[in-house]
Amino acid sequence: MLTPTGVGTSVAEGKRQIEVDGTTFLLETALRAQFALVHAFLADYLGNLTYALTARNFNPIMRWRPDTVIVTAEHIVPVGVIAPEPRLTPAPLVDYLITNG
């Protein structure tokens, strides 16, 4: 992200600065999380996940950036019970699956 905020202050020390059309911007890189804690309504034993209600808003995108994804699930079912269409998070993106029960 490019931002003019902080240019010429101590905040800019050690950060990459880019000039665009005569305006100087600081380059702020994305934060990288070590862990993501995700809550799913339904999961199978492999880690395929579906979400309920408002959990569908942010939980599906939370699993893309961290090094480790830890999921708690209300219900864990055998593989094949969750149809492919409502599956919002595929199993390869889940590192640990924990039941709430």
PDB file as gemmi writes it, atoms N, CA and C in Angstrom:
CRYST1    1.000    1.000    1.000  90.00  90.00  90.00 P 1                      
ATOM      1  N   MET A   1       0.849  -1.157   0.000  1.00  0.00           N  
ATOM      2  CA  MET A   1       0.000   0.000   0.000  1.00  0.00           C  
ATOM      3  C   MET A   1       0.899   1.225   0.000  1.00  0.00           C  
ATOM      4  N   LEU A   2       0.546   2.200  -0.765  1.00  0.00           N  
ATOM      5  CA  LEU A   2       1.267   3.470  -0.782  1.00  0.00           C  
ATOM      6  C   LEU A   2       0.487   4.491   0.024  1.00  0.00           C  
ATOM      7  N   THR A   3       1.194   5.196   0.923  1.00  0.00           N  
ATOM      8  CA  THR A   3       0.548   6.208   1.745  1.00  0.00           C  
ATOM      9  C   THR A   3       1.474   7.410   1.917  1.00  0.00           C  
ATOM     10  N   PRO A   4       0.932   8.613   1.841  1.00  0.00           N  
ATOM     11  CA  PRO A   4       1.761   9.790   2.092  1.00  0.00           C  
ATOM     12  C   PRO A   4       1.923  10.068   3.589  1.00  0.00           C  
ATOM     13  N   THR A   5       1.134   9.403   4.405  1.00  0.00           N  
ATOM     14  CA  THR A   5       1.188   9.618   5.848  1.00  0.00           C  
ATOM     15  C   THR A   5       2.532   9.147   6.405  1.00  0.00           C  
ATOM     16  N   GLY A   6       3.212  10.003   7.131  1.00  0.00           N  
ATOM     17  CA  GLY A   6       4.469   9.639   7.759  1.00  0.00           C  
ATOM     18  C   GLY A   6       5.703  10.040   6.983  1.00  0.00           C  
ATOM     19  N   VAL A   7       5.563  10.507   5.748  1.00  0.00           N  
ATOM     20  CA  VAL A   7       6.718  10.940   4.954  1.00  0.00           C  
ATOM     21  C   VAL A   7       7.366  12.138   5.638  1.00  0.00           C  
ATOM     22  N   GLY A   8       8.683  12.091   5.801  1.00  0.00           N  
ATOM     23  CA  GLY A   8       9.411  13.185   6.427  1.00  0.00           C  
ATOM     24  C   GLY A   8       9.427  13.128   7.943  1.00  0.00           C  
ATOM     25  N   THR A   9       8.901  12.041   8.525  1.00  0.00           N  
ATOM     26  CA  THR A   9       8.899  11.888   9.980  1.00  0.00           C  
ATOM     27  C   THR A   9       9.739  10.669  10.360  1.00  0.00           C  
ATOM     28  N   SER A  10       9.830  10.409  11.657  1.00  0.00           N  
ATOM     29  CA  SER A  10      10.581   9.240  12.119  1.00  0.00           C  
ATOM     30  C   SER A  10       9.918   7.929  11.686  1.00  0.00           C  
ATOM     31  N   VAL A  11       8.642   7.969  11.354  1.00  0.00           N  
ATOM     32  CA  VAL A  11       7.930   6.781  10.882  1.00  0.00           C  
ATOM     33  C   VAL A  11       8.530   6.283   9.572  1.00  0.00           C  
ATOM     34  N   ALA A  12       9.050   7.188   8.760  1.00  0.00           N  
ATOM     35  CA  ALA A  12       9.584   6.832   7.440  1.00  0.00           C  
ATOM     36  C   ALA A  12      10.974   6.213   7.501  1.00  0.00           C  
ATOM     37  N   GLU A  13      11.635   6.283   8.639  1.00  0.00           N  
ATOM     38  CA  GLU A  13      12.998   5.759   8.749  1.00  0.00           C  
ATOM     39  C   GLU A  13      13.034   4.263   8.471  1.00  0.00           C  
ATOM     40  N   GLY A  14      13.876   3.872   7.529  1.00  0.00           N  
ATOM     41  CA  GLY A  14      14.051   2.462   7.203  1.00  0.00           C  
ATOM     42  C   GLY A  14      12.992   1.885   6.283  1.00  0.00           C  
ATOM     43  N   LYS A  15      12.030   2.690   5.868  1.00  0.00           N  
ATOM     44  CA  LYS A  15      10.976   2.202   4.973  1.00  0.00           C  
ATOM     45  C   LYS A  15      11.246   2.674   3.550  1.00  0.00           C  
ATOM     46  N   ARG A  16      10.787   1.878   2.614  1.00  0.00           N  
ATOM     47  CA  ARG A  16      10.962   2.208   1.209  1.00  0.00           C  
ATOM     48  C   ARG A  16      10.021   3.351   0.832  1.00  0.00           C  
ATOM     49  N   GLN A  17      10.578   4.348   0.136  1.00  0.00           N  
ATOM     50  CA  GLN A  17       9.788   5.489  -0.299  1.00  0.00           C  
ATOM     51  C   GLN A  17       9.748   5.499  -1.822  1.00  0.00           C  
ATOM     52  N   ILE A  18       8.576   5.771  -2.356  1.00  0.00           N  
ATOM     53  CA  ILE A  18       8.366   5.769  -3.797  1.00  0.00           C  
ATOM     54  C   ILE A  18       7.781   7.117  -4.197  1.00  0.00           C  
ATOM     55  N   GLU A  19       8.282   7.657  -5.305  1.00  0.00           N  
ATOM     56  CA  GLU A  19       7.757   8.923  -5.801  1.00  0.00           C  
ATOM     57  C   GLU A  19       6.887   8.656  -7.023  1.00  0.00           C  
ATOM     58  N   VAL A  20       5.661   9.167  -6.975  1.00  0.00           N  
ATOM     59  CA  VAL A  20       4.710   9.023  -8.075  1.00  0.00           C  
ATOM     60  C   VAL A  20       4.195  10.417  -8.424  1.00  0.00           C  
ATOM     61  N   ASP A  21       4.426  10.829  -9.656  1.00  0.00           N  
ATOM     62  CA  ASP A  21       3.977  12.148 -10.130  1.00  0.00           C  
ATOM     63  C   ASP A  21       4.380  13.273  -9.178  1.00  0.00           C  
ATOM     64  N   GLY A  22       5.600  13.210  -8.657  1.00  0.00           N  
ATOM     65  CA  GLY A  22       6.114  14.271  -7.799  1.00  0.00           C  
ATOM     66  C   GLY A  22       5.707  14.182  -6.343  1.00  0.00           C  
ATOM     67  N   THR A  23       4.916  13.203  -5.974  1.00  0.00           N  
ATOM     68  CA  THR A  23       4.501  13.022  -4.574  1.00  0.00           C  
ATOM     69  C   THR A  23       5.192  11.802  -4.001  1.00  0.00           C  
ATOM     70  N   THR A  24       5.758  11.950  -2.810  1.00  0.00           N  
ATOM     71  CA  THR A  24       6.459  10.845  -2.150  1.00  0.00           C  
ATOM     72  C   THR A  24       5.493  10.061  -1.278  1.00  0.00           C  
ATOM     73  N   PHE A  25       5.568   8.740  -1.385  1.00  0.00           N  
ATOM     74  CA  PHE A  25       4.729   7.832  -0.616  1.00  0.00           C  
ATOM     75  C   PHE A  25       5.602   6.826   0.110  1.00  0.00           C  
ATOM     76  N   LEU A  26       5.122   6.346   1.249  1.00  0.00           N  
ATOM     77  CA  LEU A  26       5.754   5.223   1.941  1.00  0.00           C  
ATOM     78  C   LEU A  26       5.115   3.939   1.438  1.00  0.00           C  
ATOM     79  N   LEU A  27       5.933   2.926   1.221  1.00  0.00           N  
ATOM     80  CA  LEU A  27       5.426   1.622   0.836  1.00  0.00           C  
ATOM     81  C   LEU A  27       5.233   0.799   2.102  1.00  0.00           C  
ATOM     82  N   GLU A  28       3.982   0.498   2.408  1.00  0.00           N  
ATOM     83  CA  GLU A  28       3.651  -0.329   3.573  1.00  0.00           C  
ATOM     84  C   GLU A  28       3.241  -1.706   3.074  1.00  0.00           C  
ATOM     85  N   THR A  29       3.961  -2.733   3.490  1.00  0.00           N  
ATOM     86  CA  THR A  29       3.652  -4.089   3.050  1.00  0.00           C  
ATOM     87  C   THR A  29       2.588  -4.709   3.953  1.00  0.00           C  
ATOM     88  N   ALA A  30       1.960  -5.761   3.455  1.00  0.00           N  
ATOM     89  CA  ALA A  30       0.896  -6.428   4.200  1.00  0.00           C  
ATOM     90  C   ALA A  30       1.447  -7.125   5.440  1.00  0.00           C  
ATOM     91  N   LEU A  31       0.623  -7.180   6.470  1.00  0.00           N  
ATOM     92  CA  LEU A  31       0.992  -7.904   7.676  1.00  0.00           C  
ATOM     93  C   LEU A  31       0.873  -9.400   7.417  1.00  0.00           C  
ATOM     94  N   ARG A  32       1.750 -10.179   8.008  1.00  0.00           N  
ATOM     95  CA  ARG A  32       1.715 -11.633   7.857  1.00  0.00           C  
ATOM     96  C   ARG A  32       1.498 -12.229   9.239  1.00  0.00           C  
ATOM     97  N   ALA A  33       0.408 -12.964   9.385  1.00  0.00           N  
ATOM     98  CA  ALA A  33       0.088 -13.581  10.668  1.00  0.00           C  
ATOM     99  C   ALA A  33       0.717 -14.972  10.757  1.00  0.00           C  
ATOM    100  N   GLN A  34       1.081 -15.368  11.948  1.00  0.00           N  
ATOM    101  CA  GLN A  34       1.582 -16.724  12.157  1.00  0.00           C  
ATOM    102  C   GLN A  34       0.425 -17.703  12.300  1.00  0.00           C  
ATOM    103  N   PHE A  35      -0.664 -17.252  12.908  1.00  0.00           N  
ATOM    104  CA  PHE A  35      -1.802 -18.129  13.165  1.00  0.00           C  
ATOM    105  C   PHE A  35      -3.104 -17.445  12.771  1.00  0.00           C  
ATOM    106  N   ALA A  36      -4.068 -18.245  12.315  1.00  0.00           N  
ATOM    107  CA  ALA A  36      -5.438 -17.776  12.125  1.00  0.00           C  
ATOM    108  C   ALA A  36      -6.332 -18.722  12.906  1.00  0.00           C  
ATOM    109  N   LEU A  37      -7.205 -18.153  13.708  1.00  0.00           N  
ATOM    110  CA  LEU A  37      -8.183 -18.935  14.449  1.00  0.00           C  
ATOM    111  C   LEU A  37      -9.521 -18.769  13.748  1.00  0.00           C  
ATOM    112  N   VAL A  38     -10.042 -19.867  13.222  1.00  0.00           N  
ATOM    113  CA  VAL A  38     -11.251 -19.846  12.410  1.00  0.00           C  
ATOM    114  C   VAL A  38     -12.311 -20.711  13.074  1.00  0.00           C  
ATOM    115  N   HIS A  39     -13.556 -20.248  13.035  1.00  0.00           N  
ATOM    116  CA  HIS A  39     -14.660 -21.027  13.587  1.00  0.00           C  
ATOM    117  C   HIS A  39     -15.577 -21.459  12.452  1.00  0.00           C  
ATOM    118  N   ALA A  40     -15.818 -22.765  12.335  1.00  0.00           N  
ATOM    119  CA  ALA A  40     -16.688 -23.309  11.289  1.00  0.00           C  
ATOM    120  C   ALA A  40     -17.908 -23.958  11.927  1.00  0.00           C  
ATOM    121  N   PHE A  41     -18.990 -23.948  11.190  1.00  0.00           N  
ATOM    122  CA  PHE A  41     -20.190 -24.636  11.648  1.00  0.00           C  
ATOM    123  C   PHE A  41     -20.058 -26.136  11.407  1.00  0.00           C  
ATOM    124  N   LEU A  42     -19.564 -26.500  10.242  1.00  0.00           N  
ATOM    125  CA  LEU A  42     -19.485 -27.906   9.858  1.00  0.00           C  
ATOM    126  C   LEU A  42     -18.135 -28.179   9.227  1.00  0.00           C  
ATOM    127  N   ALA A  43     -17.500 -29.264   9.632  1.00  0.00           N  
ATOM    128  CA  ALA A  43     -16.223 -29.691   9.062  1.00  0.00           C  
ATOM    129  C   ALA A  43     -16.250 -31.194   8.889  1.00  0.00           C  
ATOM    130  N   ASP A  44     -15.505 -31.682   7.887  1.00  0.00           N  
ATOM    131  CA  ASP A  44     -15.351 -33.132   7.801  1.00  0.00           C  
ATOM    132  C   ASP A  44     -13.974 -33.500   8.361  1.00  0.00           C  
ATOM    133  N   TYR A  45     -13.693 -34.792   8.450  1.00  0.00           N  
ATOM    134  CA  TYR A  45     -12.460 -35.246   9.088  1.00  0.00           C  
ATOM    135  C   TYR A  45     -11.200 -34.804   8.348  1.00  0.00           C  
ATOM    136  N   LEU A  46     -11.300 -34.442   7.081  1.00  0.00           N  
ATOM    137  CA  LEU A  46     -10.141 -33.943   6.335  1.00  0.00           C  
ATOM    138  C   LEU A  46      -9.891 -32.457   6.596  1.00  0.00           C  
ATOM    139  N   GLY A  47     -10.943 -31.713   6.977  1.00  0.00           N  
ATOM    140  CA  GLY A  47     -10.802 -30.287   7.226  1.00  0.00           C  
ATOM    141  C   GLY A  47     -11.538 -29.407   6.252  1.00  0.00           C  
ATOM    142  N   ASN A  48     -12.399 -29.975   5.396  1.00  0.00           N  
ATOM    143  CA  ASN A  48     -13.252 -29.151   4.542  1.00  0.00           C  
ATOM    144  C   ASN A  48     -14.263 -28.448   5.434  1.00  0.00           C  
ATOM    145  N   LEU A  49     -14.501 -27.156   5.197  1.00  0.00           N  
ATOM    146  CA  LEU A  49     -15.297 -26.348   6.122  1.00  0.00           C  
ATOM    147  C   LEU A  49     -16.471 -25.649   5.455  1.00  0.00           C  
ATOM    148  N   THR A  50     -17.550 -25.494   6.217  1.00  0.00           N  
ATOM    149  CA  THR A  50     -18.654 -24.616   5.859  1.00  0.00           C  
ATOM    150  C   THR A  50     -18.943 -23.744   7.077  1.00  0.00           C  
ATOM    151  N   TYR A  51     -19.569 -22.601   6.819  1.00  0.00           N  
ATOM    152  CA  TYR A  51     -19.811 -21.625   7.873  1.00  0.00           C  
ATOM    153  C   TYR A  51     -21.295 -21.302   7.943  1.00  0.00           C  
ATOM    154  N   ALA A  52     -21.731 -20.797   9.091  1.00  0.00           N  
ATOM    155  CA  ALA A  52     -23.136 -20.434   9.288  1.00  0.00           C  
ATOM    156  C   ALA A  52     -23.258 -18.925   9.493  1.00  0.00           C  
ATOM    157  N   LEU A  53     -24.305 -18.372   8.919  1.00  0.00           N  
ATOM    158  CA  LEU A  53     -24.703 -16.982   9.133  1.00  0.00           C  
ATOM    159  C   LEU A  53     -23.567 -15.998   8.853  1.00  0.00           C  
ATOM    160  N   THR A  54     -23.292 -15.092   9.778  1.00  0.00           N  
ATOM    161  CA  THR A  54     -22.291 -14.050   9.522  1.00  0.00           C  
ATOM    162  C   THR A  54     -20.863 -14.558   9.537  1.00  0.00           C  
ATOM    163  N   ALA A  55     -20.627 -15.778   9.991  1.00  0.00           N  
ATOM    164  CA  ALA A  55     -19.273 -16.341   9.944  1.00  0.00           C  
ATOM    165  C   ALA A  55     -18.808 -16.509   8.500  1.00  0.00           C  
ATOM    166  N   ARG A  56     -19.732 -16.492   7.549  1.00  0.00           N  
ATOM    167  CA  ARG A  56     -19.374 -16.591   6.129  1.00  0.00           C  
ATOM    168  C   ARG A  56     -18.698 -15.319   5.623  1.00  0.00           C  
ATOM    169  N   ASN A  57     -18.788 -14.225   6.374  1.00  0.00           N  
ATOM    170  CA  ASN A  57     -18.221 -12.955   5.919  1.00  0.00           C  
ATOM    171  C   ASN A  57     -16.697 -12.953   5.916  1.00  0.00           C  
ATOM    172  N   PHE A  58     -16.077 -13.307   7.037  1.00  0.00           N  
ATOM    173  CA  PHE A  58     -14.631 -13.158   7.147  1.00  0.00           C  
ATOM    174  C   PHE A  58     -13.865 -14.460   7.334  1.00  0.00           C  
ATOM    175  N   ASN A  59     -14.480 -15.483   7.898  1.00  0.00           N  
ATOM    176  CA  ASN A  59     -13.751 -16.733   8.112  1.00  0.00           C  
ATOM    177  C   ASN A  59     -13.162 -17.331   6.838  1.00  0.00           C  
ATOM    178  N   PRO A  60     -13.875 -17.340   5.709  1.00  0.00           N  
ATOM    179  CA  PRO A  60     -13.262 -17.920   4.507  1.00  0.00           C  
ATOM    180  C   PRO A  60     -11.992 -17.212   4.046  1.00  0.00           C  
ATOM    181  N   ILE A  61     -11.879 -15.900   4.250  1.00  0.00           N  
ATOM    182  CA  ILE A  61     -10.679 -15.203   3.793  1.00  0.00           C  
ATOM    183  C   ILE A  61      -9.554 -15.224   4.827  1.00  0.00           C  
ATOM    184  N   MET A  62      -9.851 -15.546   6.072  1.00  0.00           N  
ATOM    185  CA  MET A  62      -8.835 -15.553   7.132  1.00  0.00           C  
ATOM    186  C   MET A  62      -7.786 -16.640   6.923  1.00  0.00           C  
ATOM    187  N   ARG A  63      -8.097 -17.662   6.172  1.00  0.00           N  
ATOM    188  CA  ARG A  63      -7.184 -18.793   6.060  1.00  0.00           C  
ATOM    189  C   ARG A  63      -6.145 -18.614   4.969  1.00  0.00           C  
ATOM    190  N   TRP A  64      -6.139 -17.533   4.212  1.00  0.00           N  
ATOM    191  CA  TRP A  64      -5.215 -17.408   3.093  1.00  0.00           C  
ATOM    192  C   TRP A  64      -3.825 -16.929   3.470  1.00  0.00           C  
ATOM    193  N   ARG A  65      -3.658 -16.054   4.424  1.00  0.00           N  
ATOM    194  CA  ARG A  65      -2.358 -15.451   4.692  1.00  0.00           C  
ATOM    195  C   ARG A  65      -1.520 -16.072   5.807  1.00  0.00           C  
ATOM    196  N   PRO A  66      -2.075 -16.707   6.816  1.00  0.00           N  
ATOM    197  CA  PRO A  66      -1.226 -17.138   7.934  1.00  0.00           C  
ATOM    198  C   PRO A  66      -0.413 -18.384   7.621  1.00  0.00           C  
ATOM    199  N   ASP A  67       0.576 -18.614   8.488  1.00  0.00           N  
ATOM    200  CA  ASP A  67       1.400 -19.820   8.365  1.00  0.00           C  
ATOM    201  C   ASP A  67       0.636 -21.053   8.842  1.00  0.00           C  
ATOM    202  N   THR A  68      -0.182 -20.903   9.885  1.00  0.00           N  
ATOM    203  CA  THR A  68      -0.909 -22.020  10.476  1.00  0.00           C  
ATOM    204  C   THR A  68      -2.375 -21.653  10.673  1.00  0.00           C  
ATOM    205  N   VAL A  69      -3.274 -22.529  10.232  1.00  0.00           N  
ATOM    206  CA  VAL A  69      -4.713 -22.306  10.391  1.00  0.00           C  
ATOM    207  C   VAL A  69      -5.250 -23.322  11.397  1.00  0.00           C  
ATOM    208  N   ILE A  70      -5.840 -22.808  12.492  1.00  0.00           N  
ATOM    209  CA  ILE A  70      -6.437 -23.638  13.531  1.00  0.00           C  
ATOM    210  C   ILE A  70      -7.945 -23.415  13.477  1.00  0.00           C  
ATOM    211  N   VAL A  71      -8.697 -24.493  13.322  1.00  0.00           N  
ATOM    212  CA  VAL A  71     -10.148 -24.400  13.152  1.00  0.00           C  
ATOM    213  C   VAL A  71     -10.855 -25.074  14.308  1.00  0.00           C  
ATOM    214  N   THR A  72     -11.860 -24.394  14.865  1.00  0.00           N  
ATOM    215  CA  THR A  72     -12.789 -25.036  15.780  1.00  0.00           C  
ATOM    216  C   THR A  72     -14.080 -25.235  15.006  1.00  0.00           C  
ATOM    217  N   ALA A  73     -14.741 -26.358  15.229  1.00  0.00           N  
ATOM    218  CA  ALA A  73     -15.963 -26.655  14.491  1.00  0.00           C  
ATOM    219  C   ALA A  73     -17.059 -27.118  15.434  1.00  0.00           C  
ATOM    220  N   GLU A  74     -18.272 -26.667  15.171  1.00  0.00           N  
ATOM    221  CA  GLU A  74     -19.425 -27.096  15.957  1.00  0.00           C  
ATOM    222  C   GLU A  74     -19.715 -28.576  15.733  1.00  0.00           C  
ATOM    223  N   HIS A  75     -19.614 -29.003  14.473  1.00  0.00           N  
ATOM    224  CA  HIS A  75     -19.926 -30.393  14.120  1.00  0.00           C  
ATOM    225  C   HIS A  75     -18.851 -30.922  13.176  1.00  0.00           C  
ATOM    226  N   ILE A  76     -18.345 -32.117  13.451  1.00  0.00           N  
ATOM    227  CA  ILE A  76     -17.396 -32.778  12.555  1.00  0.00           C  
ATOM    228  C   ILE A  76     -18.076 -34.041  12.037  1.00  0.00           C  
ATOM    229  N   VAL A  77     -18.118 -34.176  10.717  1.00  0.00           N  
ATOM    230  CA  VAL A  77     -18.838 -35.269  10.072  1.00  0.00           C  
ATOM    231  C   VAL A  77     -17.867 -36.080   9.214  1.00  0.00           C  
ATOM    232  N   PRO A  78     -18.265 -37.290   8.811  1.00  0.00           N  
ATOM    233  CA  PRO A  78     -17.408 -38.096   7.938  1.00  0.00           C  
ATOM    234  C   PRO A  78     -17.190 -37.424   6.578  1.00  0.00           C  
ATOM    235  N   VAL A  79     -16.092 -37.790   5.947  1.00  0.00           N  
ATOM    236  CA  VAL A  79     -15.765 -37.268   4.618  1.00  0.00           C  
ATOM    237  C   VAL A  79     -16.856 -37.687   3.637  1.00  0.00           C  
ATOM    238  N   GLY A  80     -17.295 -36.768   2.803  1.00  0.00           N  
ATOM    239  CA  GLY A  80     -18.334 -37.040   1.819  1.00  0.00           C  
ATOM    240  C   GLY A  80     -19.697 -36.510   2.207  1.00  0.00           C  
ATOM    241  N   VAL A  81     -19.883 -36.152   3.472  1.00  0.00           N  
ATOM    242  CA  VAL A  81     -21.173 -35.623   3.919  1.00  0.00           C  
ATOM    243  C   VAL A  81     -21.370 -34.194   3.408  1.00  0.00           C  
ATOM    244  N   ILE A  82     -20.317 -33.407   3.382  1.00  0.00           N  
ATOM    245  CA  ILE A  82     -20.410 -32.024   2.902  1.00  0.00           C  
ATOM    246  C   ILE A  82     -20.297 -32.047   1.379  1.00  0.00           C  
ATOM    247  N   ALA A  83     -21.318 -31.527   0.716  1.00  0.00           N  
ATOM    248  CA  ALA A  83     -21.297 -31.448  -0.746  1.00  0.00           C  
ATOM    249  C   ALA A  83     -20.237 -30.443  -1.198  1.00  0.00           C  
ATOM    250  N   PRO A  84     -19.698 -30.597  -2.413  1.00  0.00           N  
ATOM    251  CA  PRO A  84     -18.645 -29.685  -2.880  1.00  0.00           C  
ATOM    252  C   PRO A  84     -19.086 -28.226  -3.004  1.00  0.00           C  
ATOM    253  N   GLU A  85     -20.337 -27.959  -3.337  1.00  0.00           N  
ATOM    254  CA  GLU A  85     -20.775 -26.589  -3.572  1.00  0.00           C  
ATOM    255  C   GLU A  85     -20.731 -25.696  -2.330  1.00  0.00           C  
ATOM    256  N   PRO A  86     -21.258 -26.134  -1.173  1.00  0.00           N  
ATOM    257  CA  PRO A  86     -21.217 -25.227  -0.011  1.00  0.00           C  
ATOM    258  C   PRO A  86     -19.875 -25.226   0.719  1.00  0.00           C  
ATOM    259  N   ARG A  87     -18.939 -26.018   0.264  1.00  0.00           N  
ATOM    260  CA  ARG A  87     -17.626 -26.092   0.904  1.00  0.00           C  
ATOM    261  C   ARG A  87     -16.884 -24.791   0.615  1.00  0.00           C  
ATOM    262  N   LEU A  88     -16.678 -23.969   1.643  1.00  0.00           N  
ATOM    263  CA  LEU A  88     -16.051 -22.665   1.449  1.00  0.00           C  
ATOM    264  C   LEU A  88     -14.555 -22.679   1.689  1.00  0.00           C  
ATOM    265  N   THR A  89     -14.078 -23.610   2.481  1.00  0.00           N  
ATOM    266  CA  THR A  89     -12.645 -23.739   2.727  1.00  0.00           C  
ATOM    267  C   THR A  89     -12.251 -25.175   2.442  1.00  0.00           C  
ATOM    268  N   PRO A  90     -11.348 -25.399   1.488  1.00  0.00           N  
ATOM    269  CA  PRO A  90     -10.914 -26.760   1.202  1.00  0.00           C  
ATOM    270  C   PRO A  90      -9.913 -27.259   2.244  1.00  0.00           C  
ATOM    271  N   ALA A  91      -9.883 -28.552   2.431  1.00  0.00           N  
ATOM    272  CA  ALA A  91      -9.066 -29.192   3.461  1.00  0.00           C  
ATOM    273  C   ALA A  91      -7.570 -28.848   3.409  1.00  0.00           C  
ATOM    274  N   PRO A  92      -6.926 -28.719   2.249  1.00  0.00           N  
ATOM    275  CA  PRO A  92      -5.490 -28.431   2.263  1.00  0.00           C  
ATOM    276  C   PRO A  92      -5.091 -27.137   2.943  1.00  0.00           C  
ATOM    277  N   LEU A  93      -6.042 -26.237   3.171  1.00  0.00           N  
ATOM    278  CA  LEU A  93      -5.721 -24.961   3.832  1.00  0.00           C  
ATOM    279  C   LEU A  93      -5.826 -25.037   5.351  1.00  0.00           C  
ATOM    280  N   VAL A  94      -6.299 -26.150   5.888  1.00  0.00           N  
ATOM    281  CA  VAL A  94      -6.501 -26.309   7.336  1.00  0.00           C  
ATOM    282  C   VAL A  94      -5.359 -27.141   7.910  1.00  0.00           C  
ATOM    283  N   ASP A  95      -4.723 -26.615   8.968  1.00  0.00           N  
ATOM    284  CA  ASP A  95      -3.628 -27.344   9.613  1.00  0.00           C  
ATOM    285  C   ASP A  95      -4.098 -28.151  10.815  1.00  0.00           C  
ATOM    286  N   TYR A  96      -4.977 -27.568  11.629  1.00  0.00           N  
ATOM    287  CA  TYR A  96      -5.466 -28.249  12.831  1.00  0.00           C  
ATOM    288  C   TYR A  96      -6.976 -28.075  12.937  1.00  0.00           C  
ATOM    289  N   LEU A  97      -7.676 -29.153  13.299  1.00  0.00           N  
ATOM    290  CA  LEU A  97      -9.127 -29.135  13.442  1.00  0.00           C  
ATOM    291  C   LEU A  97      -9.485 -29.582  14.848  1.00  0.00           C  
ATOM    292  N   ILE A  98     -10.245 -28.751  15.555  1.00  0.00           N  
ATOM    293  CA  ILE A  98     -10.613 -29.009  16.945  1.00  0.00           C  
ATOM    294  C   ILE A  98     -12.127 -28.943  17.066  1.00  0.00           C  
ATOM    295  N   THR A  99     -12.738 -29.895  17.737  1.00  0.00           N  
ATOM    296  CA  THR A  99     -14.183 -29.862  17.929  1.00  0.00           C  
ATOM    297  C   THR A  99     -14.528 -29.007  19.147  1.00  0.00           C  
ATOM    298  N   ASN A 100     -15.690 -28.405  19.132  1.00  0.00           N  
ATOM    299  CA  ASN A 100     -16.153 -27.596  20.255  1.00  0.00           C  
ATOM    300  C   ASN A 100     -16.829 -28.436  21.330  1.00  0.00           C  
ATOM    301  N   GLY A 101     -17.128 -29.678  21.002  1.00  0.00           N  
ATOM    302  CA  GLY A 101     -17.906 -30.520  21.907  1.00  0.00           C  
ATOM    303  C   GLY A 101     -17.173 -31.174  22.977  1.00  0.00           C  
TER     304      GLY A 101                                                      
END                                                                             
